[in-house]
DNA sequence: ACGCCCTTGTGAATGTATGCACAAAGTGGG
DNA sequence: CCCACTTTGTGCATACATTCACAAGGGCGT
């Protein structure tokens, strides 16, 4: 029997932690550009807008990359978080639905700078297919499977109307894509092993409206400690 | 139809529940358009993509609006959730930053249909100010305070580059806006009582990349039960 | 070499969320 | 009117997340 204790980076980072790692990464990159060599958990937490104990616990899931009495080496921590997030390799992204939103996404410069390459734009509308958008030619949706295979697409972005989203998703999954980012306001059904994340503007607005209403309601009411997030 | 007197439950709906209410609302509206008069927690949960016990517990925070042995009246529940979320009134939204993303948002039809009215578009670039976008004339950022007061803006949307976001946010807050939706990749600092929600594409992609990498890594590894969300 | 001071990493406590399982409550048939 | 059946609403157990508080560890000045 082999030893149990020697597990340097046991697999199993809490989902809540994973969701914050990109935040820390961004804060660290800002510090790095400013030339800061090391940073304490207190400072970094302040920049990232979280509690410092939470930050330390989050980082402790990756390993012991800090130095007591000093803090964390900024560049080293950037590397470690990048590696953990899988940003040391490039990911190919295909965007389906080149309308208002799809075009904005395609023209967004912040993609490539973080290791995500827009490999293809696809649409069903003949009036759109063939257009040049952000230096790419829009392909026809029928070529999805071919494009996914050829470009090694691993992340599919859906920016079609809601009615078309499940169909596009199914084709992505059928073509072997196991990560989907969905902008359409529908719940996508996918088999186990496929990750779906959604960006849903209406939901965000409705959550804000809920709290806004509550602020207006509660005149003279008791305490209204709002959980803020940023 | 209202057989039961509207009994507002004790204030204090869990944040996780609030975040799911818009999902239930959307599912119910789909059912309503299909003419379904009542729905069981099991069915509704299935459409919304959640566990049925969770759905029942969520709804129980609003009150007892179901009928045992039957289910929930679709229209009545739509009304109750809408009221709880504050969608029985209209909310005025101002969008600052009319670039790629701001234009896509302005042209997005799904706004008005849910009680959110785009009251103003503002930008700092003289080349953009004065443009007609989605039937509105783009105003100058200097008029922010005036516009917020005149149009009773209660939700501010920030779609400027990251560097400008905190400044715009401060002006919103100074003008009395207490709910902000931020698309810029920065952590906004706001005083207590102001809610900020963010939509951050890069973070979503990085989270997907993390799981994608893990799927690829774990050949022969142990179980890989992925927590899916949709 | 030694001890002081700073900051990490983590045990423990607390708070929040999820999901099971079932009694209570309502419907409809006979 | 009662009984069989369905489905809600919730107590309880468990899992996950956050925060506190501090001992352990490392650098640095003397
Ligand atoms: N525009 C926004 O700001 C915004 C905000 C929130 C949500 N959304 C959602 O994002 C999605 C896209 O919004 P939009 O404003 O860009 O819409 P849009 O109508 O401008 O663009 C949709 C595009 O998808 C294409 N399309 C339709 N069916 C297709 C199919 N089966 N396969 C491939 N392409 C197909 C259309 O040809 C069109 O080019 C919608 O679901 C919308 O609800 C948009
Ligand atoms: N385009 C996307 O798909 C996308 C995706 C994710 C995040 N974002 C983020 O959304 C934001 C906007 O992106 P975009 O692609 O629309 O950028 P953009 O450059 O096309 O548009 C930005 C607009 O903001 C205006 N602006 C700049 N400073 C301003 C100020 N102080 N006050 C008012 N207006 C000001 C500019 O004049 C410009 O019109 C950025 O922070 C970007 O990182 C965009």
Coordinates of N, CA, C and O in Angstrom, one line a residue, chain B residues 7-174:
Chain B
X7 N -51.1 36.6 1.5 CA -50.4 36.7 2.8 C -48.9 36.8 2.6 O -48.2 35.8 2.3
X8 N -48.4 38.0 2.6 CA -46.9 38.1 2.4 C -46.2 37.5 3.6 O -46.5 37.8 4.8
X9 N -45.3 36.6 3.3 CA -44.5 35.9 4.3 C -43.5 36.9 5.0 O -43.3 37.9 4.5
X10 N -43.0 36.4 6.0 CA -41.9 37.1 6.7 C -40.8 37.5 5.7 O -40.4 36.7 4.9
X11 N -40.4 38.7 5.8 CA -39.3 39.1 4.9 C -38.0 38.4 5.2 O -37.7 38.2 6.3
X12 N -37.3 38.0 4.2 CA -36.0 37.3 4.4 C -35.9 36.1 3.5 O -35.8 35.0 3.9
X13 N -36.0 36.4 2.2 CA -35.9 35.3 1.2 C -34.4 35.0 0.9 O -33.7 36.0 0.7
X14 N -33.9 33.8 1.0 CA -32.5 33.5 0.8 C -32.1 34.0 -0.6 O -32.8 33.9 -1.5
X15 N -30.9 34.4 -0.6 CA -30.3 34.9 -1.9 C -30.3 33.9 -3.0 O -30.6 34.2 -4.1
X16 N -30.0 32.7 -2.6 CA -30.0 31.6 -3.6 C -31.4 31.4 -4.2 O -31.6 31.1 -5.4
X17 N -32.4 31.6 -3.4 CA -33.8 31.5 -3.9 C -34.1 32.6 -4.8 O -34.7 32.4 -5.9
X18 N -33.8 33.8 -4.4 CA -34.0 35.0 -5.3 C -33.4 34.8 -6.7 O -34.1 35.1 -7.7
X19 N -32.3 34.2 -6.7 CA -31.6 34.1 -8.0 C -32.3 33.0 -8.9 O -32.1 33.0 -10.1
X20 N -33.1 32.2 -8.3 CA -33.8 31.2 -9.1 C -35.2 31.6 -9.4 O -35.8 31.1 -10.4
X21 N -35.8 32.6 -8.7 CA -37.1 33.0 -9.0 C -37.3 33.4 -10.5 O -38.3 33.0 -11.1
X22 N -36.4 34.2 -11.1 CA -36.6 34.5 -12.5 C -36.6 33.3 -13.4 O -37.3 33.3 -14.4
X23 N -35.9 32.3 -13.0 CA -35.9 31.0 -13.8 C -37.3 30.4 -13.7 O -37.8 30.0 -14.8
X24 N -37.9 30.3 -12.6 CA -39.2 29.8 -12.4 C -40.2 30.6 -13.2 O -41.1 30.1 -13.9
X25 N -40.0 31.9 -13.1 CA -41.0 32.8 -13.8 C -40.9 32.6 -15.3 O -42.0 32.5 -15.9
X26 N -39.8 32.4 -15.8 CA -39.6 32.2 -17.3 C -40.3 30.8 -17.7 O -41.0 30.7 -18.7
X27 N -40.1 29.8 -16.8 CA -40.7 28.5 -17.1 C -42.2 28.6 -17.0 O -42.9 28.0 -17.9
X28 N -42.7 29.3 -16.1 CA -44.1 29.5 -15.9 C -44.7 30.2 -17.1 O -45.8 29.9 -17.6
X29 N -44.0 31.2 -17.6 CA -44.6 32.0 -18.7 C -44.6 31.1 -19.9 O -45.5 31.2 -20.7
X30 N -43.6 30.3 -20.1 CA -43.7 29.3 -21.2 C -44.9 28.4 -21.1 O -45.6 28.1 -22.1
X31 N -45.1 27.9 -19.9 CA -46.3 27.0 -19.7 C -47.6 27.8 -20.0 O -48.5 27.2 -20.6
X32 N -47.6 29.0 -19.5 CA -48.8 29.8 -19.7 C -49.1 30.0 -21.1 O -50.3 29.9 -21.6
X33 N -48.1 30.3 -21.9 CA -48.3 30.5 -23.3 C -48.8 29.3 -24.0 O -49.5 29.3 -25.1
X34 N -48.4 28.1 -23.4 CA -48.9 26.9 -24.0 C -50.3 26.5 -23.5 O -50.8 25.5 -23.8
X35 N -50.8 27.4 -22.6 CA -52.2 27.2 -22.1 C -52.3 26.3 -20.9 O -53.4 25.9 -20.5
X36 N -51.2 25.9 -20.3 CA -51.3 25.0 -19.2 C -51.9 25.8 -18.0 O -51.3 26.8 -17.6
X37 N -52.9 25.3 -17.4 CA -53.6 26.0 -16.3 C -52.9 25.8 -14.9 O -52.7 26.7 -14.2
X38 N -52.5 24.5 -14.7 CA -51.8 24.3 -13.4 C -50.6 23.4 -13.7 O -50.5 22.7 -14.7
X39 N -49.7 23.4 -12.7 CA -48.4 22.6 -12.9 C -48.0 22.1 -11.5 O -48.1 22.8 -10.5
X40 N -47.5 20.9 -11.5 CA -47.0 20.3 -10.3 C -45.5 20.8 -10.1 O -44.8 21.2 -11.0
X41 N -45.1 20.7 -8.8 CA -43.7 21.0 -8.6 C -42.7 20.2 -9.4 O -41.7 20.6 -9.8
X42 N -43.1 18.9 -9.6 CA -42.3 18.0 -10.3 C -42.1 18.5 -11.8 O -40.9 18.6 -12.3
X43 N -43.2 18.8 -12.4 CA -43.1 19.3 -13.8 C -42.4 20.6 -13.9 O -41.5 20.8 -14.8
X44 N -42.7 21.6 -13.1 CA -42.1 22.9 -13.1 C -40.6 22.8 -12.9 O -39.8 23.4 -13.6
X45 N -40.3 21.9 -11.9 CA -38.8 21.8 -11.6 C -38.1 21.2 -12.8 O -37.0 21.6 -13.1
X46 N -38.8 20.3 -13.5 CA -38.1 19.7 -14.6 C -37.9 20.7 -15.7 O -36.8 20.8 -16.3
X47 N -38.9 21.6 -16.0 CA -38.7 22.6 -17.0 C -37.6 23.6 -16.6 O -36.8 24.1 -17.4
X48 N -37.6 23.9 -15.3 CA -36.6 24.9 -14.8 C -35.2 24.3 -14.6 O -34.3 25.1 -14.3
X49 N -35.2 23.0 -14.6 CA -33.9 22.4 -14.5 C -33.4 22.3 -13.1 O -32.2 22.4 -12.8
X50 N -34.3 22.2 -12.1 CA -33.9 22.1 -10.7 C -34.6 20.9 -10.0 O -35.5 20.3 -10.6
X51 N -34.1 20.6 -8.8 CA -34.7 19.6 -8.0 C -36.1 20.0 -7.5 O -36.3 21.2 -7.1
X52 N -37.1 19.1 -7.5 CA -38.4 19.6 -7.1 C -38.6 20.0 -5.7 O -39.4 20.8 -5.3
X53 N -37.8 19.3 -4.8 CA -37.9 19.7 -3.4 C -37.3 21.1 -3.2 O -37.9 21.9 -2.4
X54 N -36.3 21.4 -4.0 CA -35.7 22.7 -3.9 C -36.7 23.8 -4.4 O -36.9 24.8 -3.7
X55 N -37.4 23.4 -5.5 CA -38.4 24.4 -6.0 C -39.5 24.6 -4.9 O -39.9 25.7 -4.7
X56 N -40.0 23.5 -4.3 CA -41.1 23.7 -3.3 C -40.6 24.6 -2.2 O -41.3 25.4 -1.7
X57 N -39.4 24.3 -1.7 CA -38.9 25.1 -0.6 C -38.7 26.6 -1.0 O -39.0 27.5 -0.3
X58 N -38.2 26.8 -2.2 CA -38.1 28.2 -2.7 C -39.5 28.9 -2.7 O -39.6 30.0 -2.2
X59 N -40.4 28.2 -3.3 CA -41.8 28.8 -3.3 C -42.4 29.0 -2.0 O -43.1 30.0 -1.7
X60 N -42.0 28.1 -1.1 CA -42.6 28.2 0.3 C -42.2 29.5 1.0 O -42.8 30.0 1.9
X61 N -41.1 30.1 0.5 CA -40.6 31.3 1.1 C -41.5 32.5 0.7 O -41.5 33.5 1.4
X62 N -42.2 32.3 -0.4 CA -43.1 33.4 -0.8 C -44.5 33.3 -0.1 O -45.2 34.3 0.0
X63 N -44.8 32.1 0.3 CA -46.1 31.9 0.8 C -46.6 30.5 0.4 O -45.9 29.8 -0.3
X64 N -47.8 30.1 0.8 CA -48.4 28.8 0.4 C -49.3 29.0 -0.8 O -50.5 29.2 -0.6
X65 N -48.8 29.0 -1.9 CA -49.5 29.3 -3.1 C -49.9 28.1 -3.9 O -50.4 28.2 -5.0
X66 N -49.6 26.9 -3.4 CA -50.0 25.7 -4.1 C -51.2 25.0 -3.5 O -51.7 25.4 -2.5
X67 N -51.7 24.0 -4.3 CA -52.9 23.2 -3.7 C -52.4 21.8 -3.7 O -52.1 21.2 -4.7
X68 N -52.5 21.2 -2.5 CA -52.0 19.8 -2.4 C -52.9 18.9 -3.2 O -54.1 19.0 -3.2
X69 N -52.3 18.0 -3.8 CA -53.0 17.1 -4.7 C -53.2 17.6 -6.1 O -53.5 16.8 -7.0
X70 N -52.9 18.9 -6.3 CA -53.2 19.5 -7.6 C -51.9 20.1 -8.2 O -51.5 19.8 -9.3
X71 N -51.3 21.0 -7.4 CA -50.1 21.7 -7.9 C -50.3 23.2 -7.8 O -51.0 23.7 -6.9
X72 N -49.7 24.0 -8.7 CA -49.8 25.4 -8.6 C -50.5 26.0 -9.8 O -50.4 25.5 -10.9
X73 N -51.4 27.0 -9.5 CA -52.1 27.7 -10.6 C -51.0 28.5 -11.3 O -50.4 29.4 -10.7
X74 N -50.9 28.3 -12.6 CA -49.8 28.9 -13.3 C -49.9 30.5 -13.3 O -48.9 31.2 -12.9
X75 N -51.0 31.0 -13.6 CA -51.2 32.5 -13.7 C -51.0 33.1 -12.3 O -50.4 34.2 -12.2
X76 N -51.6 32.5 -11.3 CA -51.5 33.0 -10.0 C -50.0 33.1 -9.5 O -49.6 34.0 -8.9
X77 N -49.3 32.0 -9.8 CA -47.9 31.9 -9.4 C -47.1 32.9 -10.2 O -46.1 33.5 -9.6
X78 N -47.4 33.1 -11.4 CA -46.7 34.1 -12.2 C -46.8 35.5 -11.5 O -45.9 36.2 -11.3
X79 N -48.1 35.7 -11.1 CA -48.3 37.0 -10.5 C -47.5 37.2 -9.2 O -46.9 38.2 -8.9
X80 N -47.6 36.1 -8.4 CA -46.9 36.2 -7.1 C -45.4 36.4 -7.2 O -44.8 37.1 -6.5
X81 N -44.8 35.6 -8.1 CA -43.4 35.7 -8.3 C -43.0 37.1 -8.8 O -42.1 37.8 -8.4
X82 N -43.8 37.6 -9.8 CA -43.6 38.9 -10.4 C -43.6 40.0 -9.3 O -42.8 40.9 -9.3
X83 N -44.6 39.8 -8.4 CA -44.8 40.8 -7.4 C -43.6 40.8 -6.5 O -43.0 41.8 -6.1
X84 N -43.2 39.6 -6.1 CA -42.1 39.5 -5.2 C -40.8 40.0 -5.8 O -40.0 40.7 -5.1
X85 N -40.6 39.8 -7.1 CA -39.4 40.3 -7.7 C -39.5 41.8 -8.0 O -38.5 42.4 -8.5
X86 N -40.7 42.4 -7.9 CA -40.8 43.8 -8.1 C -41.0 44.1 -9.6 O -40.7 45.2 -10.1
X87 N -41.6 43.1 -10.3 CA -41.8 43.3 -11.7 C -43.2 43.8 -12.0 O -43.6 44.0 -13.2
X88 N -44.0 44.1 -11.0 CA -45.3 44.7 -11.3 C -45.2 46.2 -11.4 O -46.2 46.9 -11.7
X89 N -44.0 46.7 -11.2 CA -43.8 48.1 -11.6 C -42.7 48.2 -12.7 O -42.0 47.2 -12.9
X90 N -42.6 49.3 -13.3 CA -41.6 49.5 -14.3 C -40.3 50.1 -13.7 O -40.3 50.8 -12.8
X91 N -39.2 49.6 -14.3 CA -37.9 50.2 -13.8 C -37.2 50.8 -15.0 O -37.1 50.3 -16.1
X92 N -36.6 52.0 -14.7 CA -35.9 52.7 -15.7 C -34.4 52.4 -15.6 O -33.8 52.5 -14.6
X93 N -33.8 52.1 -16.8 CA -32.5 51.7 -16.9 C -31.7 52.7 -17.7 O -32.2 53.2 -18.8
X94 N -30.5 53.1 -17.3 CA -29.6 53.9 -18.1 C -28.4 53.1 -18.5 O -27.8 52.5 -17.6
X95 N -28.0 53.1 -19.7 CA -26.8 52.4 -20.2 C -25.7 53.4 -20.5 O -25.9 54.3 -21.3
X96 N -24.6 53.3 -19.8 CA -23.4 54.1 -20.1 C -22.4 53.3 -20.9 O -21.9 52.3 -20.4
X97 N -21.9 53.9 -22.0 CA -21.0 53.2 -22.8 C -21.7 52.6 -24.0 O -22.2 51.4 -23.9
X98 N -21.7 53.3 -25.1 CA -22.5 52.8 -26.3 C -21.5 52.3 -27.3 O -21.4 52.9 -28.4
X99 N -20.8 51.3 -27.0 CA -19.9 50.7 -28.0 C -20.5 49.4 -28.5 O -21.7 49.3 -28.6
X100 N -19.6 48.4 -28.7 CA -20.1 47.1 -29.2 C -21.2 46.6 -28.3 O -22.3 46.2 -28.8
X101 N -20.9 46.4 -27.1 CA -21.8 45.8 -26.1 C -23.0 46.7 -25.8 O -24.1 46.2 -25.9
X102 N -22.7 47.9 -25.6 CA -23.8 48.8 -25.3 C -24.9 48.9 -26.4 O -26.1 48.9 -26.1
X103 N -24.4 48.8 -27.6 CA -25.4 48.8 -28.7 C -26.2 47.5 -28.8 O -27.4 47.5 -29.0
X104 N -25.5 46.4 -28.5 CA -26.2 45.1 -28.5 C -27.3 45.2 -27.4 O -28.4 44.7 -27.6
X105 N -26.9 45.7 -26.3 CA -27.9 45.7 -25.2 C -29.1 46.6 -25.5 O -30.2 46.3 -25.3
X106 N -28.8 47.8 -26.1 CA -29.8 48.7 -26.5 C -30.8 48.1 -27.5 O -32.0 48.3 -27.5
X107 N -30.2 47.4 -28.4 CA -31.0 46.8 -29.5 C -31.7 45.5 -29.1 O -32.5 44.9 -29.8
X108 N -31.4 45.1 -27.9 CA -32.0 43.8 -27.4 C -33.5 44.0 -27.0 O -33.8 44.8 -26.2
X109 N -34.3 43.3 -27.7 CA -35.8 43.5 -27.4 C -36.2 43.0 -26.1 O -37.2 43.4 -25.5
X110 N -35.6 42.0 -25.5 CA -36.0 41.3 -24.3 C -36.1 42.2 -23.1 O -36.5 41.8 -22.0
X111 N -35.6 43.4 -23.2 CA -35.6 44.3 -22.1 C -37.0 44.8 -21.7 O -37.5 44.4 -20.6
X112 N -37.6 45.5 -22.6 CA -38.9 46.1 -22.3 C -40.0 45.1 -22.0 O -40.9 45.4 -21.2
X113 N -39.9 43.9 -22.5 CA -41.0 42.9 -22.3 C -41.0 42.5 -20.9 O -42.0 41.9 -20.5
X114 N -40.0 42.8 -20.1 CA -40.1 42.3 -18.7 C -40.1 43.5 -17.7 O -39.7 43.3 -16.6
X115 N -40.6 44.6 -18.2 CA -40.7 45.7 -17.2 C -39.5 46.6 -17.0 O -39.5 47.4 -16.1
X116 N -38.5 46.4 -17.9 CA -37.4 47.3 -17.8 C -37.3 48.2 -19.0 O -37.3 47.7 -20.2
X117 N -37.3 49.5 -18.8 CA -37.4 50.5 -19.8 C -36.0 51.1 -20.0 O -35.4 51.6 -19.0
X118 N -35.5 51.1 -21.2 CA -34.2 51.8 -21.4 C -34.5 53.3 -21.5 O -35.1 53.8 -22.5
X119 N -34.1 54.0 -20.5 CA -34.5 55.4 -20.4 C -33.4 56.3 -21.0 O -33.8 57.4 -21.5
X120 N -32.2 55.9 -21.1 CA -31.2 56.7 -21.7 C -29.9 55.9 -22.1 O -29.6 54.9 -21.4
X121 N -29.2 56.4 -23.1 CA -27.9 55.9 -23.5 C -27.0 57.1 -23.4 O -27.2 58.1 -23.9
X122 N -25.8 56.8 -22.7 CA -24.9 57.9 -22.5 C -23.5 57.4 -22.9 O -23.1 56.3 -22.7
X123 N -22.7 58.4 -23.5 CA -21.3 58.0 -23.8 C -20.5 59.3 -23.7 O -21.0 60.4 -23.7
X124 N -19.2 59.1 -23.7 CA -18.2 60.2 -23.5 C -17.7 60.6 -24.9 O -17.2 61.8 -25.1
X125 N -17.7 59.7 -25.9 CA -17.1 60.0 -27.2 C -18.0 60.9 -28.0 O -19.1 60.5 -28.4
X126 N -17.5 62.1 -28.4 CA -18.3 63.0 -29.2 C -18.7 62.4 -30.5 O -19.7 62.8 -31.1
X127 N -18.0 61.4 -31.0 CA -18.3 60.8 -32.3 C -19.6 59.9 -32.1 O -20.2 59.5 -33.1
X128 N -19.8 59.5 -30.9 CA -21.0 58.6 -30.6 C -22.2 59.4 -30.1 O -23.3 59.1 -30.4
X129 N -21.9 60.5 -29.3 CA -23.0 61.3 -28.8 C -23.8 61.9 -29.9 O -23.2 62.4 -30.9
X130 N -25.1 61.8 -29.9 CA -25.9 62.3 -30.9 C -26.4 61.2 -31.9 O -27.4 61.4 -32.5
X131 N -25.7 60.1 -31.9 CA -26.2 58.9 -32.7 C -27.6 58.5 -32.3 O -27.9 58.6 -31.1
X132 N -28.3 58.0 -33.2 CA -29.6 57.3 -32.9 C -29.4 55.8 -32.8 O -28.9 55.2 -33.7
X133 N -29.6 55.3 -31.6 CA -29.4 53.8 -31.4 C -30.7 53.3 -30.7 O -31.2 53.8 -29.7
X134 N -31.3 52.3 -31.4 CA -32.5 51.7 -30.9 C -33.6 52.7 -30.6 O -34.3 52.6 -29.6
X135 N -33.7 53.8 -31.4 CA -34.7 54.7 -31.3 C -34.5 55.8 -30.2 O -35.3 56.6 -29.9
X136 N -33.3 55.8 -29.7 CA -32.9 56.8 -28.7 C -31.7 57.6 -29.2 O -30.9 57.0 -29.9
X137 N -31.6 58.8 -28.7 CA -30.5 59.6 -29.1 C -29.4 59.5 -27.9 O -29.8 59.6 -26.8
X138 N -28.2 59.2 -28.3 CA -27.2 59.0 -27.3 C -26.8 60.3 -26.7 O -26.5 61.3 -27.4
X139 N -26.9 60.4 -25.4 CA -26.6 61.7 -24.7 C -25.2 61.7 -24.2 O -24.4 60.7 -24.2
X140 N -24.8 62.9 -23.7 CA -23.4 63.0 -23.2 C -23.3 62.6 -21.8 O -24.3 62.9 -21.0
X141 N -22.2 62.0 -21.4 CA -22.1 61.5 -20.0 C -22.2 62.6 -19.0 O -22.6 62.4 -17.9
X142 N -21.9 63.8 -19.4 CA -22.0 65.0 -18.5 C -23.4 65.2 -18.0 O -23.7 65.8 -16.9
X143 N -24.4 64.7 -18.7 CA -25.8 64.9 -18.3 C -26.3 63.8 -17.5 O -27.5 63.7 -17.2
X144 N -25.4 62.9 -17.0 CA -25.8 61.7 -16.2 C -26.7 62.1 -15.1 O -27.8 61.5 -14.9
X145 N -26.3 63.0 -14.2 CA -27.1 63.3 -13.0 C -28.5 63.8 -13.4 O -29.5 63.5 -12.8
X146 N -28.5 64.7 -14.4 CA -29.7 65.3 -14.9 C -30.7 64.2 -15.4 O -31.9 64.1 -15.0
X147 N -30.1 63.3 -16.2 CA -30.9 62.2 -16.8 C -31.5 61.3 -15.7 O -32.6 60.9 -15.7
X148 N -30.6 60.9 -14.8 CA -31.0 60.0 -13.7 C -32.2 60.6 -12.9 O -33.2 59.9 -12.6
X149 N -32.1 61.9 -12.7 CA -33.2 62.6 -11.9 C -34.5 62.7 -12.8 O -35.6 62.3 -12.3
X150 N -34.3 63.1 -14.0 CA -35.5 63.3 -14.9 C -36.2 62.1 -15.2 O -37.4 62.0 -15.2
X151 N -35.4 61.0 -15.5 CA -36.1 59.7 -15.9 C -36.3 58.8 -14.8 O -36.7 57.6 -15.0
X152 N -36.0 59.2 -13.6 CA -36.1 58.3 -12.4 C -35.4 57.0 -12.6 O -36.0 55.9 -12.3
X153 N -34.2 57.1 -13.1 CA -33.4 55.9 -13.3 C -33.1 55.2 -12.0 O -32.6 55.8 -11.0
X154 N -33.4 53.9 -11.9 CA -33.0 53.2 -10.6 C -32.0 52.1 -10.9 O -31.5 51.6 -9.9
X155 N -31.8 51.8 -12.1 CA -30.7 50.8 -12.4 C -29.8 51.3 -13.4 O -30.2 51.8 -14.5
X156 N -28.5 51.3 -13.1 CA -27.5 51.8 -14.0 C -26.7 50.7 -14.6 O -26.3 49.8 -13.9
X157 N -26.5 50.7 -15.9 CA -25.8 49.6 -16.6 C -24.5 50.2 -17.1 O -24.5 51.3 -17.8
X158 N -23.3 49.6 -16.8 CA -22.0 50.1 -17.2 C -21.4 49.2 -18.2 O -21.2 48.0 -18.0
X159 N -21.2 49.8 -19.4 CA -20.7 49.0 -20.6 C -19.5 49.8 -21.2 O -19.4 49.9 -22.4
X160 N -18.8 50.5 -20.3 CA -17.6 51.2 -20.7 C -16.4 50.3 -20.6 O -16.4 49.3 -20.0
X161 N -15.2 50.8 -21.1 CA -14.0 50.1 -20.8 C -13.7 50.0 -19.3 O -14.2 50.9 -18.6
X162 N -12.9 49.1 -18.9 CA -12.7 48.9 -17.5 C -12.2 50.1 -16.8 O -12.6 50.4 -15.7
X163 N -11.3 50.9 -17.5 CA -10.7 52.0 -16.8 C -11.7 53.1 -16.4 O -11.5 53.8 -15.5
X164 N -12.8 53.2 -17.2 CA -13.8 54.2 -16.9 C -14.9 53.8 -15.9 O -15.7 54.6 -15.4
X165 N -15.0 52.5 -15.7 CA -16.1 51.9 -15.0 C -16.3 52.5 -13.5 O -17.4 52.8 -13.2
X166 N -15.2 52.5 -12.8 CA -15.4 53.0 -11.4 C -15.9 54.5 -11.4 O -16.7 54.8 -10.6
X167 N -15.4 55.3 -12.3 CA -15.8 56.7 -12.3 C -17.3 56.8 -12.7 O -18.0 57.6 -12.0
X168 N -17.7 56.0 -13.6 CA -19.1 56.0 -14.0 C -20.0 55.5 -12.8 O -21.0 56.1 -12.5
X169 N -19.5 54.5 -12.2 CA -20.2 54.0 -11.0 C -20.4 55.0 -9.9 O -21.4 55.2 -9.4
X170 N -19.3 55.7 -9.7 CA -19.3 56.8 -8.6 C -20.4 57.8 -9.0 O -21.1 58.3 -8.1
X171 N -20.4 58.2 -10.2 CA -21.4 59.2 -10.6 C -22.8 58.6 -10.5 O -23.7 59.4 -10.1
X172 N -23.0 57.4 -10.9 CA -24.3 56.8 -10.7 C -24.7 56.9 -9.2 O -25.8 57.3 -8.8
X173 N -23.8 56.5 -8.4 CA -24.1 56.4 -6.9 C -24.4 57.8 -6.4 O -25.3 58.1 -5.6
X174 N -23.5 58.8 -6.9 CA -23.7 60.1 -6.4 C -25.1 60.7 -6.9 O -25.7 61.5 -6.2

